[in-house]
Short mmCIF file of C-alpha atoms (C1' of nucleotides) in Angstrom, two decimals:
data_model
loop_
_atom_site.label_atom_id
_atom_site.label_comp_id
_atom_site.label_asym_id
_atom_site.label_seq_id
_atom_site.Cartn_x
_atom_site.Cartn_y
_atom_site.Cartn_z
CA MET A 4 -0.29 -0.34 0.27
CA VAL A 5 2.54 2.54 0.50
CA THR A 6 5.42 2.42 -1.42
CA GLY A 7 9.10 3.44 -1.09
CA ARG A 8 8.17 2.35 2.19
CA ALA A 9 12.22 1.14 2.09
CA ALA A 10 13.57 4.33 2.44
CA SER A 11 11.04 6.05 6.02
CA PRO A 12 13.48 6.35 8.65
CA PRO A 13 11.87 3.44 11.73
CA THR A 14 9.85 6.01 13.99
CA GLN A 15 7.38 6.42 11.45
CA ALA A 16 4.75 5.74 12.35
CA ASN A 17 1.92 4.75 9.95
CA ALA A 18 -1.28 5.63 11.27
CA GLU A 19 -2.88 2.66 9.65
CA ASP A 20 -0.40 0.00 11.55
CA PRO A 21 -1.25 -1.95 14.27
CA ILE A 22 0.11 -0.85 17.92
CA VAL A 23 0.93 -3.29 20.56
CA PHE A 24 -0.13 -1.56 23.83
CA VAL A 25 1.80 -3.35 27.30
CA ILE A 26 1.46 -3.16 30.53
CA ASP A 27 3.25 -4.06 32.99
CA ASP A 28 4.62 -2.76 35.87
CA ASP A 29 8.19 -2.99 35.81
CA ALA A 30 10.51 -1.24 33.98
CA SER A 31 13.51 -3.96 32.49
CA VAL A 32 10.30 -6.06 31.32
CA ARG A 33 8.44 -3.20 29.28
CA ASP A 34 11.54 -2.31 27.26
CA ALA A 35 12.05 -6.31 26.76
CA LEU A 36 9.43 -6.47 24.89
CA SER A 37 9.26 -2.65 23.41
CA ASN A 38 12.51 -3.81 22.05
CA LEU A 39 11.53 -7.37 20.45
CA PHE A 40 8.03 -6.24 18.69
CA ARG A 41 10.16 -2.76 17.80
CA SER A 42 12.83 -5.16 15.78
CA VAL A 43 9.72 -6.51 13.64
CA GLY A 44 8.26 -3.27 13.05
CA LEU A 45 6.23 -2.92 15.17
CA ARG A 46 3.87 0.30 17.04
CA THR A 47 4.80 0.04 20.69
CA VAL A 48 3.10 1.93 23.76
CA THR A 49 3.56 0.44 26.91
CA PHE A 50 2.70 1.73 30.59
CA GLY A 51 3.01 0.87 33.75
CA SER A 52 -0.68 0.70 35.16
CA ALA A 53 -3.37 -0.24 34.30
CA HIS A 54 -5.46 3.54 35.13
CA GLU A 55 -2.11 4.49 32.96
CA PHE A 56 -3.85 2.59 29.81
CA LEU A 57 -6.79 3.61 30.36
CA GLN A 58 -5.77 7.37 30.70
CA HIS A 59 -4.48 7.14 26.59
CA LYS A 60 -7.10 8.05 24.64
CA PRO A 61 -7.63 4.13 22.52
CA ALA A 62 -6.73 4.16 19.33
CA ASP A 63 -8.46 4.04 15.95
CA VAL A 64 -5.63 0.68 14.92
CA PRO A 65 -5.46 -2.80 14.50
CA SER A 66 -3.73 -3.23 18.02
CA CYS A 67 -3.36 -5.32 21.12
CA LEU A 68 -3.09 -5.65 25.19
CA ILE A 69 0.10 -7.32 26.53
CA LEU A 70 -0.27 -8.21 30.29
CA ASP A 71 0.60 -9.09 32.98
CA ILE A 72 -1.57 -11.10 35.38
CA ARG A 73 0.45 -9.81 38.49
CA LEU A 74 -0.49 -6.26 38.59
CA PRO A 75 -0.19 -3.23 40.81
CA ARG A 76 -3.46 -2.61 41.81
CA LEU A 77 -6.62 -4.54 39.28
CA SER A 78 -5.12 -8.25 38.50
CA GLY A 79 -4.71 -9.09 34.81
CA LEU A 80 -8.02 -11.60 35.16
CA ASP A 81 -9.99 -8.49 36.62
CA PHE A 82 -9.36 -5.29 34.54
CA GLN A 83 -9.83 -8.11 31.75
CA ALA A 84 -12.95 -8.44 33.21
CA GLU A 85 -13.33 -4.20 33.37
CA LEU A 86 -12.16 -3.77 29.90
CA ALA A 87 -15.04 -6.28 28.27
CA LYS A 88 -17.89 -4.38 31.08
CA ALA A 89 -16.32 -1.07 29.31
CA GLY A 90 -16.92 -2.52 26.12
CA ILE A 91 -13.68 -2.85 25.24
CA HIS A 92 -13.37 -5.71 23.63
CA ILE A 93 -8.94 -5.90 22.63
CA PRO A 94 -7.35 -8.68 22.34
CA ILE A 95 -5.17 -9.65 25.22
CA ILE A 96 -1.92 -12.16 25.47
CA PHE A 97 -1.71 -12.61 29.55
CA MET A 98 2.12 -13.52 30.31
CA THR A 99 2.73 -14.67 33.73
CA GLY A 100 6.07 -15.96 36.68
CA HIS A 101 3.39 -17.41 38.66
CA GLY A 102 0.29 -18.73 37.64
CA ASP A 103 -2.11 -21.13 38.00
CA ILE A 104 -4.21 -22.94 35.78
CA PRO A 105 -7.47 -21.98 37.28
CA MET A 106 -5.92 -18.19 36.24
CA THR A 107 -5.24 -19.40 32.65
CA VAL A 108 -8.72 -20.82 32.69
CA ARG A 109 -10.40 -18.31 33.71
CA ALA A 110 -8.78 -15.60 30.94
CA MET A 111 -8.59 -17.79 28.53
CA LYS A 112 -12.61 -18.54 29.01
CA ALA A 113 -12.74 -14.93 28.79
CA GLY A 114 -11.32 -14.67 25.16
CA ALA A 115 -7.72 -14.03 25.75
CA VAL A 116 -5.74 -14.43 23.19
CA ASP A 117 -2.40 -16.51 25.02
CA PHE A 118 -1.34 -16.82 28.53
CA LEU A 119 2.45 -17.49 27.86
CA THR A 120 4.10 -18.30 31.07
CA LYS A 121 8.10 -16.47 31.53
CA PRO A 122 10.60 -16.97 30.67
CA PHE A 123 8.86 -17.22 27.09
CA ARG A 124 10.67 -17.63 23.81
CA ASP A 125 9.78 -14.19 21.77
CA GLN A 126 9.01 -16.20 18.70
CA ASP A 127 5.83 -17.40 21.16
CA MET A 128 4.52 -13.91 21.88
CA LEU A 129 5.38 -12.97 18.35
CA ASP A 130 3.24 -15.60 16.75
CA ALA A 131 0.76 -14.38 19.28
CA VAL A 132 0.38 -10.69 18.75
CA THR A 133 0.18 -11.81 14.93
CA THR A 134 -2.90 -13.87 15.84
CA ALA A 135 -4.07 -10.83 18.24
CA ILE A 136 -3.62 -8.04 15.65
CA ASP A 137 -5.49 -10.66 13.62
CA ARG A 138 -8.04 -10.85 15.22
CA ASP A 139 -8.98 -7.44 15.92
CA ARG A 140 -8.20 -6.18 12.86
CA SER A 141 -11.56 -8.69 11.20
CA ARG A 142 -13.45 -7.51 15.06
CA ARG A 143 -12.80 -3.84 13.59
CA ASP A 144 -14.02 -4.82 10.17
CA GLU A 145 -16.90 -5.64 10.99
CA ALA A 146 -17.84 -3.62 13.27
CA LYS A 147 -17.06 -1.08 10.94
CA VAL A 148 -19.64 -2.56 8.71
CA LEU A 149 -22.08 -3.22 11.71
CA ALA A 150 -21.80 0.38 12.33
CA ASN A 151 -22.57 1.77 9.24
CA LEU A 152 -25.43 -0.02 9.55
CA ARG A 153 -26.96 0.90 12.51
CA GLY A 154 -25.82 4.22 11.08
CA ALA A 155 -28.48 3.22 7.72
CA PHE A 156 -31.07 1.50 9.55
CA ALA A 157 -31.17 4.67 12.57
CA THR A 158 -32.87 6.98 9.24
CA LEU A 159 -35.43 4.92 8.87
CA THR A 160 -38.92 5.70 10.39
CA PRO A 161 -40.79 3.49 12.60
CA ARG A 162 -43.15 2.75 9.53
CA GLU A 163 -40.13 2.05 7.50
CA ARG A 164 -38.07 -0.07 10.13
CA GLN A 165 -41.83 -2.04 10.69
CA VAL A 166 -42.13 -3.06 6.37
CA MET A 167 -38.43 -3.77 6.22
CA THR A 168 -38.54 -6.19 8.34
CA LEU A 169 -42.41 -7.75 7.46
CA VAL A 170 -40.57 -7.64 3.47
CA THR A 171 -37.71 -9.06 4.80
CA ALA A 172 -39.50 -11.42 6.91
CA GLY A 173 -40.56 -13.15 2.80
CA LEU A 174 -43.66 -11.82 3.18
CA MET A 175 -45.60 -10.33 -0.08
CA ASN A 176 -46.47 -6.74 -0.49
CA LYS A 177 -50.64 -7.17 0.20
CA GLN A 178 -49.46 -9.62 2.69
CA VAL A 179 -47.86 -6.96 5.01
CA ALA A 180 -50.01 -3.91 3.51
CA ALA A 181 -53.22 -6.57 5.20
CA GLU A 182 -50.46 -7.10 8.49
CA ILE A 183 -49.51 -3.78 9.17
CA GLY A 184 -53.40 -2.24 8.07
CA VAL A 185 -52.45 0.26 4.95
CA ALA A 186 -53.53 0.13 1.21
CA GLU A 187 -50.51 -1.79 -0.89
CA ILE A 188 -49.25 1.14 -2.75
CA THR A 189 -49.02 2.95 0.99
CA VAL A 190 -46.16 -0.61 1.33
CA LYS A 191 -44.44 -0.08 -1.69
CA ILE A 192 -43.66 3.67 -0.97
CA HIS A 193 -42.43 2.74 2.10
CA ARG A 194 -39.95 -0.60 0.76
CA GLY A 195 -38.82 1.57 -1.50
CA GLN A 196 -37.60 4.71 0.37
CA ILE A 197 -36.39 1.91 2.64
CA MET A 198 -34.47 1.13 -0.32
CA ARG A 199 -32.62 4.61 -0.78
CA LYS A 200 -32.24 4.79 2.98
CA MET A 201 -30.46 1.21 3.19
CA ALA A 202 -28.78 1.62 -0.22
CA ALA A 203 -29.75 -1.52 -0.55
CA LYS A 204 -28.77 -2.80 -4.75
CA SER A 205 -31.62 -6.04 -4.43
CA LEU A 206 -33.74 -6.92 -2.11
CA PRO A 207 -31.30 -10.51 -1.71
CA ASP A 208 -28.63 -7.27 -0.63
CA LEU A 209 -31.18 -5.78 1.73
CA VAL A 210 -32.08 -9.67 3.19
CA ARG A 211 -28.26 -9.81 4.16
CA MET A 212 -28.54 -6.23 5.84
CA ALA A 213 -31.44 -7.90 7.92
CA GLU A 214 -30.05 -10.92 9.03
CA ILE A 215 -25.99 -8.39 10.43
CA LEU A 216 -28.82 -6.17 12.05
CA GLY A 217 -31.03 -9.10 14.31
CA ILE A 218 -34.06 -8.51 12.51
CA GLY A 219 -36.84 -9.71 12.47
CA ARG A 220 -35.26 -13.10 14.93
CA ALA A 221 -38.15 -15.37 15.77
CA SER A 222 -39.96 -16.10 12.91
CA GLY A 223 -39.24 -19.06 11.18
CA GLY A 224 -37.00 -18.77 8.53
CA ALA A 225 -34.62 -21.25 6.30
CA GLN A 226 -34.87 -23.75 9.13
CA THR A 227 -36.26 -27.17 8.71
CA MET B 30 -40.07 -30.61 30.85
CA VAL B 31 -40.96 -33.90 31.53
CA THR B 32 -43.46 -34.66 33.25
CA GLY B 33 -44.41 -37.22 35.72
CA ARG B 34 -40.45 -38.09 35.77
CA ALA B 35 -40.60 -38.95 39.71
CA ALA B 36 -41.56 -42.72 39.18
CA SER B 37 -39.59 -43.13 36.13
CA PRO B 38 -37.09 -45.99 38.02
CA PRO B 39 -33.63 -44.02 37.84
CA THR B 40 -32.08 -46.75 35.39
CA GLN B 41 -34.78 -45.85 32.43
CA ALA B 42 -32.72 -44.10 30.27
CA ASN B 43 -34.81 -42.07 27.35
CA ALA B 44 -33.18 -41.99 23.62
CA GLU B 45 -33.29 -38.28 24.37
CA ASP B 46 -31.87 -37.40 27.31
CA PRO B 47 -27.94 -36.39 27.40
CA ILE B 48 -24.92 -38.53 28.00
CA VAL B 49 -21.97 -37.58 29.78
CA PHE B 50 -18.97 -40.39 28.68
CA VAL B 51 -16.18 -40.41 30.71
CA ILE B 52 -12.26 -41.44 30.07
CA ASP B 53 -10.21 -42.46 33.12
CA ASP B 54 -7.90 -45.57 33.35
CA ASP B 55 -8.85 -45.16 37.27
CA ALA B 56 -11.77 -47.18 38.29
CA SER B 57 -13.03 -45.17 41.45
CA VAL B 58 -12.28 -42.15 39.34
CA ARG B 59 -15.09 -43.20 37.27
CA ASP B 60 -17.49 -44.79 39.87
CA ALA B 61 -18.14 -41.56 41.22
CA LEU B 62 -17.97 -39.32 38.20
CA SER B 63 -20.60 -41.66 37.24
CA ASN B 64 -22.19 -41.31 41.35
CA LEU B 65 -22.14 -38.29 40.61
CA PHE B 66 -23.88 -37.92 37.82
CA ARG B 67 -26.58 -40.20 38.17
CA SER B 68 -27.40 -38.09 41.12
CA VAL B 69 -28.14 -35.29 39.16
CA GLY B 70 -30.03 -37.93 36.54
CA LEU B 71 -27.76 -37.61 33.68
CA ARG B 72 -26.78 -41.05 31.96
CA THR B 73 -22.93 -41.30 31.80
CA VAL B 74 -20.82 -43.86 30.42
CA THR B 75 -17.35 -44.31 31.60
CA PHE B 76 -14.26 -46.13 29.49
CA GLY B 77 -10.85 -47.11 31.01
CA SER B 78 -8.73 -45.57 27.95
CA ALA B 79 -9.21 -43.93 24.88
CA HIS B 80 -8.93 -46.64 22.36
CA GLU B 81 -12.94 -48.27 24.53
CA PHE B 82 -14.50 -44.75 24.34
CA LEU B 83 -13.66 -44.89 19.81
CA GLN B 84 -14.91 -48.15 19.73
CA HIS B 85 -18.40 -46.44 21.12
CA LYS B 86 -20.51 -46.19 18.13
CA PRO B 87 -21.11 -42.21 18.76
CA ALA B 88 -24.41 -41.49 20.58
CA ASP B 89 -26.52 -39.54 18.85
CA VAL B 90 -28.19 -37.08 21.42
CA PRO B 91 -25.75 -34.21 23.22
CA SER B 92 -23.33 -35.66 24.60
CA CYS B 93 -19.66 -33.88 26.75
CA LEU B 94 -17.12 -35.68 27.18
CA ILE B 95 -14.59 -35.91 30.40
CA LEU B 96 -10.90 -36.20 30.00
CA ASP B 97 -8.45 -37.02 32.22
CA ILE B 98 -4.94 -34.77 30.58
CA ARG B 99 -3.11 -38.23 31.38
CA LEU B 100 -4.63 -40.51 29.56
CA PRO B 101 -2.93 -44.70 29.36
CA ARG B 102 -1.37 -44.62 25.75
CA LEU B 103 -2.58 -41.10 24.60
CA SER B 104 -2.22 -37.89 26.23
CA GLY B 105 -5.27 -36.17 27.00
CA LEU B 106 -4.75 -33.19 24.65
CA ASP B 107 -3.86 -35.55 21.50
CA PHE B 108 -7.05 -37.74 21.80
CA GLN B 109 -8.74 -34.02 22.14
CA ALA B 110 -6.81 -33.13 18.66
CA GLU B 111 -7.43 -36.42 17.57
CA LEU B 112 -10.98 -35.93 17.25
CA ALA B 113 -10.80 -32.49 16.15
CA LYS B 114 -8.99 -34.22 12.53
CA ALA B 115 -11.66 -37.02 12.48
CA GLY B 116 -14.58 -34.41 12.45
CA ILE B 117 -15.61 -35.92 16.44
CA HIS B 118 -16.75 -32.05 17.61
CA ILE B 119 -17.90 -33.34 20.63
CA PRO B 120 -17.73 -30.61 24.31
CA ILE B 121 -14.33 -32.25 26.12
CA ILE B 122 -14.13 -30.87 29.75
CA PHE B 123 -9.93 -31.89 31.18
CA MET B 124 -9.62 -33.08 34.56
CA THR B 125 -5.61 -33.47 35.09
CA GLY B 126 -3.84 -34.14 38.80
CA HIS B 127 -0.76 -32.34 37.56
CA GLY B 128 -1.28 -30.21 34.50
CA ASP B 129 0.69 -26.86 33.86
CA ILE B 130 -0.61 -23.19 32.12
CA PRO B 131 0.66 -24.48 28.55
CA MET B 132 -1.06 -28.08 28.51
CA THR B 133 -3.79 -25.70 29.95
CA VAL B 134 -3.82 -22.97 26.86
CA ARG B 135 -3.24 -25.52 24.92
CA ALA B 136 -7.11 -27.42 25.39
CA MET B 137 -8.48 -23.82 25.73
CA LYS B 138 -7.48 -23.42 22.30
CA ALA B 139 -7.94 -26.24 21.59
CA GLY B 140 -11.84 -25.57 22.78
CA ALA B 141 -12.24 -27.06 25.32
CA VAL B 142 -15.03 -26.36 27.65
CA ASP B 143 -13.27 -25.84 31.28
CA PHE B 144 -9.70 -27.70 32.51
CA LEU B 145 -10.29 -28.10 36.37
CA THR B 146 -7.33 -29.67 38.40
CA LYS B 147 -7.71 -32.24 41.18
CA PRO B 148 -9.31 -31.73 43.99
CA PHE B 149 -12.40 -30.58 42.28
CA ARG B 150 -15.57 -29.16 43.14
CA ASP B 151 -18.81 -31.90 42.81
CA GLN B 152 -20.29 -28.31 41.23
CA ASP B 153 -17.37 -27.19 39.41
CA MET B 154 -17.63 -29.95 37.51
CA LEU B 155 -21.57 -30.27 36.78
CA ASP B 156 -21.72 -26.86 35.76
CA ALA B 157 -18.81 -27.30 33.31
CA VAL B 158 -21.66 -30.37 32.29
CA THR B 159 -24.18 -28.66 31.87
CA THR B 160 -22.62 -25.54 29.28
CA ALA B 161 -20.52 -28.23 27.77
CA ILE B 162 -23.85 -30.21 26.99
CA ASP B 163 -25.64 -26.88 25.83
CA ARG B 164 -23.51 -26.40 23.82
CA ASP B 165 -23.39 -29.91 21.94
CA ARG B 166 -26.83 -29.62 21.64
CA SER B 167 -27.02 -25.85 20.00
CA ARG B 168 -24.13 -27.08 17.78
CA ARG B 169 -26.25 -30.71 17.49
CA ASP B 170 -29.24 -28.07 16.10
CA GLU B 171 -27.19 -25.72 13.10
CA ALA B 172 -25.04 -29.20 12.02
CA LYS B 173 -28.75 -30.89 11.70
CA VAL B 174 -30.18 -27.62 9.43
CA LEU B 175 -27.21 -27.47 7.86
CA ALA B 176 -27.36 -30.86 6.72
CA ASN B 177 -30.55 -30.67 5.23
CA LEU B 178 -30.06 -27.72 3.82
CA ARG B 179 -27.06 -29.03 1.71
CA GLY B 180 -29.66 -32.32 0.71
CA ALA B 181 -31.86 -30.19 -0.80
CA PHE B 182 -28.67 -28.41 -2.05
CA ALA B 183 -27.42 -31.38 -3.75
CA THR B 184 -30.95 -32.68 -5.34
CA LEU B 185 -30.22 -28.79 -7.67
CA THR B 186 -28.51 -30.43 -11.11
CA PRO B 187 -25.82 -28.02 -11.54
CA ARG B 188 -27.71 -25.65 -13.58
CA GLU B 189 -29.52 -24.31 -10.95
CA ARG B 190 -27.09 -23.96 -8.38
CA GLN B 191 -25.37 -21.30 -10.66
CA VAL B 192 -28.47 -20.34 -11.08
CA MET B 193 -29.39 -20.01 -7.16
CA THR B 194 -26.00 -18.22 -6.85
CA LEU B 195 -26.46 -16.01 -9.01
CA VAL B 196 -30.69 -14.40 -7.76
CA THR B 197 -30.07 -14.99 -4.32
CA ALA B 198 -26.66 -12.29 -4.96
CA GLY B 199 -29.05 -9.76 -6.16
CA LEU B 200 -29.16 -10.37 -10.32
CA MET B 201 -32.18 -9.60 -11.84
CA ASN B 202 -33.63 -12.99 -13.95
CA LYS B 203 -32.40 -11.34 -17.04
CA GLN B 204 -29.41 -10.42 -15.49
CA VAL B 205 -28.28 -13.82 -14.33
CA ALA B 206 -29.49 -14.97 -18.27
CA ALA B 207 -26.98 -12.94 -19.84
CA GLU B 208 -24.75 -13.78 -17.97
CA ILE B 209 -24.67 -17.83 -18.45
CA GLY B 210 -25.34 -17.46 -22.11
CA VAL B 211 -29.59 -18.91 -22.58
CA ALA B 212 -33.01 -17.10 -22.64
CA GLU B 213 -34.84 -14.93 -19.90
CA ILE B 214 -37.88 -17.63 -19.78
CA THR B 215 -34.85 -20.29 -19.18
CA VAL B 216 -33.71 -18.75 -15.81
CA LYS B 217 -37.51 -18.26 -14.56
CA ILE B 218 -37.99 -21.72 -15.28
CA HIS B 219 -34.50 -22.62 -12.85
CA ARG B 220 -35.26 -20.28 -10.29
CA GLY B 221 -39.01 -22.18 -10.05
CA GLN B 222 -37.75 -25.28 -10.00
CA ILE B 223 -35.34 -23.94 -7.66
CA MET B 224 -38.02 -22.84 -5.13
CA ARG B 225 -39.81 -26.36 -4.82
CA LYS B 226 -36.46 -28.58 -4.41
CA MET B 227 -35.32 -26.29 -1.67
CA ALA B 228 -38.54 -25.73 -0.29
CA ALA B 229 -37.98 -21.97 0.33
CA LYS B 230 -41.28 -20.25 1.15
CA SER B 231 -40.27 -16.97 -0.72
CA LEU B 232 -36.65 -15.84 -2.05
CA PRO B 233 -35.64 -13.55 1.11
CA ASP B 234 -36.20 -17.59 2.60
CA LEU B 235 -33.84 -18.66 -1.13
CA VAL B 236 -31.22 -16.05 0.58
CA ARG B 237 -30.90 -16.96 4.40
CA MET B 238 -30.55 -20.69 3.08
CA ALA B 239 -28.00 -19.63 0.52
CA GLU B 240 -25.99 -17.63 3.55
CA ILE B 241 -26.11 -20.77 5.98
CA LEU B 242 -24.54 -22.70 2.24
CA GLY B 243 -22.07 -19.89 2.30
CA ILE B 244 -22.71 -19.35 -1.60
CA GLY B 245 -21.45 -17.41 -3.27
CA ARG B 246 -19.21 -15.63 -0.64
CA ALA B 247 -16.71 -12.89 -3.13
CA SER B 248 -19.32 -10.76 -4.51
CA GLY B 249 -20.33 -7.66 -2.80
CA GLY B 250 -23.00 -7.47 -0.95
CA ALA B 251 -24.34 -5.40 2.20
CA GLN B 252 -20.80 -4.08 2.83
CA THR B 253 -20.39 0.02 2.56
"C1'" DG C 26 -49.62 29.99 11.56
"C1'" DT C 27 -47.12 27.98 8.13
"C1'" DT C 28 -43.83 25.37 7.27
"C1'" DG C 29 -42.11 20.05 6.91
"C1'" DC C 30 -42.34 15.82 8.39
"C1'" DG C 31 -44.17 11.22 9.03
"C1'" DA C 32 -48.49 8.63 7.55
"C1'" DC C 33 -51.55 7.87 4.08
"C1'" DT C 34 -53.49 7.10 -0.68
"C1'" DA C 35 -55.42 6.98 -5.98
"C1'" DA C 36 -54.21 6.61 -10.87
"C1'" DA C 37 -51.79 5.45 -14.44
"C1'" DC C 38 -48.28 3.03 -15.99
"C1'" DC C 39 -44.58 0.35 -16.81
"C1'" DT C 40 -41.30 -3.37 -15.78
"C1'" DA C 41 -40.26 -8.17 -13.18
"C1'" DA C 42 -41.48 -12.63 -12.10
"C1'" DG C 43 -44.19 -16.52 -12.29
"C1'" DT C 44 -46.90 -20.29 -14.76
"C1'" DA C 45 -48.20 -22.78 -17.17
"C1'" DT C 46 -48.52 -25.56 -22.77
"C1'" DG C 47 -45.96 -27.50 -25.51
"C1'" DG C 48 -41.70 -29.00 -28.26
"C1'" DT C 49 -36.54 -29.25 -29.99
"C1'" DC C 50 -32.10 -31.12 -28.08
"C1'" DC C 51 -28.85 -34.04 -25.93
"C1'" DT C 52 -26.76 -37.42 -23.36
"C1'" DC C 53 -26.19 -41.33 -20.11
"C1'" DC C 54 -27.63 -45.86 -19.86
"C1'" DC C 55 -30.54 -50.03 -19.67
"C1'" DG D 30 -33.33 -48.06 -29.64
"C1'" DG D 31 -36.33 -46.03 -26.89
"C1'" DG D 32 -36.85 -44.42 -21.77
"C1'" DA D 33 -35.32 -40.44 -18.70
"C1'" DG D 34 -34.03 -36.47 -17.66
"C1'" DG D 35 -31.45 -31.99 -17.90
"C1'" DA D 36 -31.10 -28.32 -20.43
"C1'" DC D 37 -33.17 -24.95 -23.64
"C1'" DC D 38 -36.23 -21.60 -26.21
"C1'" DA D 39 -41.24 -19.67 -27.72
"C1'" DT D 40 -46.36 -17.97 -26.83
"C1'" DA D 41 -49.81 -16.28 -23.58
"C1'" DC D 42 -51.05 -14.98 -19.84
"C1'" DT D 43 -51.02 -13.53 -14.49
"C1'" DT D 44 -49.45 -12.03 -10.27
"C1'" DA D 45 -46.24 -8.77 -7.98
"C1'" DG D 46 -42.82 -4.81 -7.59
"C1'" DG D 47 -41.73 -0.34 -8.35
"C1'" DT D 48 -42.01 5.13 -10.25
"C1'" DT D 49 -43.92 8.75 -10.48
"C1'" DT D 50 -47.45 12.40 -9.83
"C1'" DA D 51 -50.65 14.22 -7.21
"C1'" DG D 52 -52.95 15.18 -2.93
"C1'" DT D 53 -54.95 15.00 2.80
"C1'" DC D 54 -54.21 14.57 7.49
"C1'" DG D 55 -51.97 15.42 11.53
"C1'" DC D 56 -48.47 16.89 14.76
"C1'" DA D 57 -44.20 19.30 16.10
"C1'" DA D 58 -40.96 23.18 15.81
"C1'" DC D 59 -40.10 27.74 14.81
#
DNA sequence: GTTGCGACTAAACCTAAGTATGGTCCTCCC
DNA sequence: GGGAGGACCATACTTAGGTTTAGTCGCAAC
């Protein structure tokens, strides 16, 4: 994508490049990881505590978080739960010097990408980061599509939403009309408006949008 | 759900009831788990080795597998990998007396439901089993729907499949006709045949089927 | 009070979808 | 060589989908 990249100085960060965040109270660990990631060209930002991380404005690029289980105030696991509750879904890689199996299980159940015991091989960490970044990239792509669809859906009037639900459920215009008690022509006009507002190029297109938006669940469809 | 259950003798198994499989080389562990599960009304079948389990014909009901990490010949983790490779997707709950974190991570990454360290509380095991059975039930339901759809799709002729792909992608009959080089009327006839064979009640219905079948990926749709 | 908008509708019109009926051509298989 | 089935097409017809134009009604904001 970026041409003439070889000429760029290594410190010049591209706004599209992924970022690795590291939280550890041990400065030597932070530096070691920072060097490791920079050596493979990854932007890295380190923090001494979970609190500092939260102060930092969330980056709008694929990223992941390296977390020590044992953090200054909050445990890494509790911090993971906090982030989830706050709707922050950054992939997490745990490190630990003295973790146990229940901790590991809890972290993995909560969606952690990996759980590395110190000392770990650099390559294991790099592999985990690659997986985590890929996962975040996919998640962000999906979130973006969903946000756009929700934005379009929000421009629909209540009636249009209702019509969209029934139309994508497979009802004919006349059936929709009977269902909501209006004339068929009215449904047609709503329907045209829906297609324009949702920027749907065809009915199948609209149906797929409805699926992504989770519209019309709890009514018969493609089951057997 | 089941009425008049109290009158049934505990040994009378309903063919729809879930089953818990236990593999452990220690007979006392097998008995203890068997008693635990039976005490809550769960059908339980135990095995002394992975080999014995494989001899047993797979049950066609929601089930899960309790596995000791340390098995006679094969390790529990390797057995998990074997099952996955063989396409057997039964949810697994691991038990261990002397496991470590890398084992735990590997098991969880491979989809294990839980990883319990001995001694564990009965309630933890029961909770894990409940989760596992629920997971298997969902998976089986989805697999059943998918199998039915695939079965219907298999009855389509190559031409019909092609038309279905293009129609569910949102092309009009005349566009499909131009695309494959036939008359519009021919497309209409194929289309009618498709609706009958797939038992689709409407175009949105067919579109959802196509989605589940993964048809027509790699062409523009509901993106922004 | 009038402007804007959502919801509704009619009439007229056009295109798309779907269903017979009837038929050709080809290929594979018994 | 006769039958089955897939693919194809024409004619004729019906129903469904969709747009344009034009207009009513009610309500909330300015």
